[in-house]
Amino acid sequence: MHPKRKPIIAGNWKMNMTAVDAVDLVRKLSYSIVNVKDREIVVAPPFTSLAAVEEAIRDTNIALAAQNMHWVDKGAFTGEISADMLLDSGCKYVIIGHSERRQFFGETDETVNKKIKQALKKGLLPIMCVGETLAEREAGKLDEIISRQITGGLKEISADDMKKVVIAYEPVWAIGTGKTATPEQANEVHALIRGKVKSLYNADVAEGLRIQYGGSVTPENVSQLMAKPDIDGALVGGASLKPDSFAALVNFK
Ligand code: 13P
């Protein structure tokens, strides 16, 4: 955490929660974090709950994110959701290129890049996910993979636009496995990402960039992670599905 950057704690609910459950969760969450001003709080429900959650969090300190979107304005793309639809549902952020989308739905650095450009063009703030698999890490390819994802995902994004992007480092081996990267391991990659962004842009953009860590973050380990200088937030799956543990994440020390 760095004094210049506002921490951002986001819950990625993945394919969980009906609208009723989602509204119940954000209502309970909003009561327990009502006074929090020094950190940004974001929830990313499934598309089907966005409208209901938007209504429930209106006039609270919680912002809305979507988990994915298409890069085209509109048209014959059955099953897809456009940026305008997300704006219409009250989204401020959109998660792009989550490893589950890369792994199971064929997303590549190229499609990630198209989606980021579209999000920025439409006024949505992208949370771009990057991260290596265990096999890639063990083969000594960590730097190569992260650099490729950063360079490819951010291709032709201007420095001004880059100031609106959040990056989430989520090592694939730490997602939903209970195996968190150690604060040192995570910070090392965050510093690598910041260095890469500095070389692609400039020191100002790199210093302002918020980088979240994701992968088995819990109320028990969040404070040690957030104590590291290059870790500016968390993107949380499992532990964001219960109001008490989500509130505890937001209230990290
Ligand atoms: P878990 O917190 O369940 O490991 O999921 C992390 C994640 O993928 C958030 O996007």
Short mmCIF file of N, CA, C and O and ligand atoms in Angstrom, two decimals, residues 12 14 95 98-100 129 170 174-178 214-217 235-239, ligand 1:
data_model
loop_
_atom_site.label_atom_id
_atom_site.label_comp_id
_atom_site.label_asym_id
_atom_site.label_seq_id
_atom_site.Cartn_x
_atom_site.Cartn_y
_atom_site.Cartn_z
N ASN A 12 -15.29 -10.50 -6.36
CA ASN A 12 -15.70 -11.11 -7.63
C ASN A 12 -16.54 -12.33 -7.27
O ASN A 12 -16.00 -13.34 -6.83
N LYS A 14 -18.16 -14.26 -9.18
CA LYS A 14 -18.13 -15.33 -10.19
C LYS A 14 -19.56 -15.82 -10.47
O LYS A 14 -20.49 -15.01 -10.46
N ILE A 95 -14.40 -6.18 -14.91
CA ILE A 95 -13.25 -7.09 -14.84
C ILE A 95 -13.00 -7.65 -16.24
O ILE A 95 -13.94 -8.09 -16.90
N HIS A 98 -10.13 -12.24 -16.75
CA HIS A 98 -9.92 -13.11 -15.59
C HIS A 98 -9.36 -14.45 -16.08
O HIS A 98 -9.73 -14.93 -17.14
N SER A 99 -8.52 -15.07 -15.27
CA SER A 99 -7.87 -16.31 -15.73
C SER A 99 -8.89 -17.40 -16.06
O SER A 99 -8.63 -18.26 -16.91
N GLU A 100 -10.04 -17.37 -15.37
CA GLU A 100 -11.06 -18.38 -15.70
C GLU A 100 -11.62 -18.15 -17.10
O GLU A 100 -11.97 -19.09 -17.80
N CYS A 129 -7.00 -8.49 -15.49
CA CYS A 129 -6.37 -9.56 -14.72
C CYS A 129 -5.19 -10.19 -15.49
O CYS A 129 -5.30 -10.44 -16.69
N GLU A 170 -3.33 -12.13 -10.39
CA GLU A 170 -3.94 -13.33 -9.81
C GLU A 170 -3.21 -14.57 -10.32
O GLU A 170 -3.49 -15.05 -11.41
N ALA A 174 -3.13 -19.89 -7.25
CA ALA A 174 -3.60 -19.43 -5.93
C ALA A 174 -5.11 -19.20 -5.91
O ALA A 174 -5.67 -18.89 -4.87
N ILE A 175 -5.76 -19.35 -7.06
CA ILE A 175 -7.19 -19.03 -7.13
C ILE A 175 -8.04 -20.21 -6.67
O ILE A 175 -7.98 -21.30 -7.24
N GLY A 176 -8.79 -19.98 -5.60
CA GLY A 176 -9.72 -20.99 -5.09
C GLY A 176 -9.04 -22.23 -4.53
O GLY A 176 -9.67 -23.25 -4.29
N THR A 177 -7.72 -22.15 -4.31
CA THR A 177 -6.98 -23.32 -3.88
C THR A 177 -6.61 -23.26 -2.39
O THR A 177 -6.14 -24.25 -1.84
N GLY A 178 -6.79 -22.08 -1.78
CA GLY A 178 -6.34 -21.91 -0.40
C GLY A 178 -4.84 -21.65 -0.32
O GLY A 178 -4.30 -21.40 0.74
N GLY A 214 -4.98 -11.07 -6.15
CA GLY A 214 -6.11 -11.99 -6.02
C GLY A 214 -5.63 -13.43 -5.99
O GLY A 214 -4.68 -13.80 -6.70
N GLY A 215 -6.29 -14.23 -5.18
CA GLY A 215 -5.93 -15.65 -5.07
C GLY A 215 -5.93 -16.05 -3.62
O GLY A 215 -4.95 -15.80 -2.91
N SER A 216 -7.08 -16.62 -3.16
CA SER A 216 -7.20 -17.08 -1.78
C SER A 216 -6.92 -15.98 -0.75
O SER A 216 -6.30 -16.24 0.29
N VAL A 217 -7.37 -14.76 -1.03
CA VAL A 217 -7.29 -13.70 -0.02
C VAL A 217 -8.41 -13.93 0.99
O VAL A 217 -9.54 -14.25 0.62
N LEU A 235 -8.55 -8.55 -5.04
CA LEU A 235 -9.69 -9.02 -5.84
C LEU A 235 -10.02 -10.41 -5.27
O LEU A 235 -9.21 -11.33 -5.37
N VAL A 236 -11.17 -10.49 -4.64
CA VAL A 236 -11.45 -11.64 -3.78
C VAL A 236 -12.63 -12.44 -4.30
O VAL A 236 -13.68 -11.87 -4.61
N GLY A 237 -12.47 -13.74 -4.38
CA GLY A 237 -13.57 -14.62 -4.77
C GLY A 237 -14.29 -15.13 -3.54
O GLY A 237 -15.13 -14.45 -2.95
N GLY A 238 -13.94 -16.34 -3.11
CA GLY A 238 -14.65 -17.05 -2.05
C GLY A 238 -14.95 -16.23 -0.80
O GLY A 238 -16.09 -16.24 -0.31
N ALA A 239 -13.97 -15.51 -0.29
CA ALA A 239 -14.16 -14.78 0.97
C ALA A 239 -15.02 -13.53 0.81
O ALA A 239 -15.32 -12.84 1.80
P1 13P B 1 -10.50 -16.82 -4.59
O1 13P B 1 -10.43 -15.62 -3.67
O2 13P B 1 -11.73 -17.66 -4.37
O3 13P B 1 -9.23 -17.59 -4.59
O4 13P B 1 -10.67 -16.24 -6.08
C1 13P B 1 -9.80 -15.26 -6.51
C2 13P B 1 -10.29 -14.69 -7.79
O5 13P B 1 -10.24 -15.34 -8.81
C3 13P B 1 -10.88 -13.34 -7.78
O6 13P B 1 -11.07 -12.86 -9.05
#
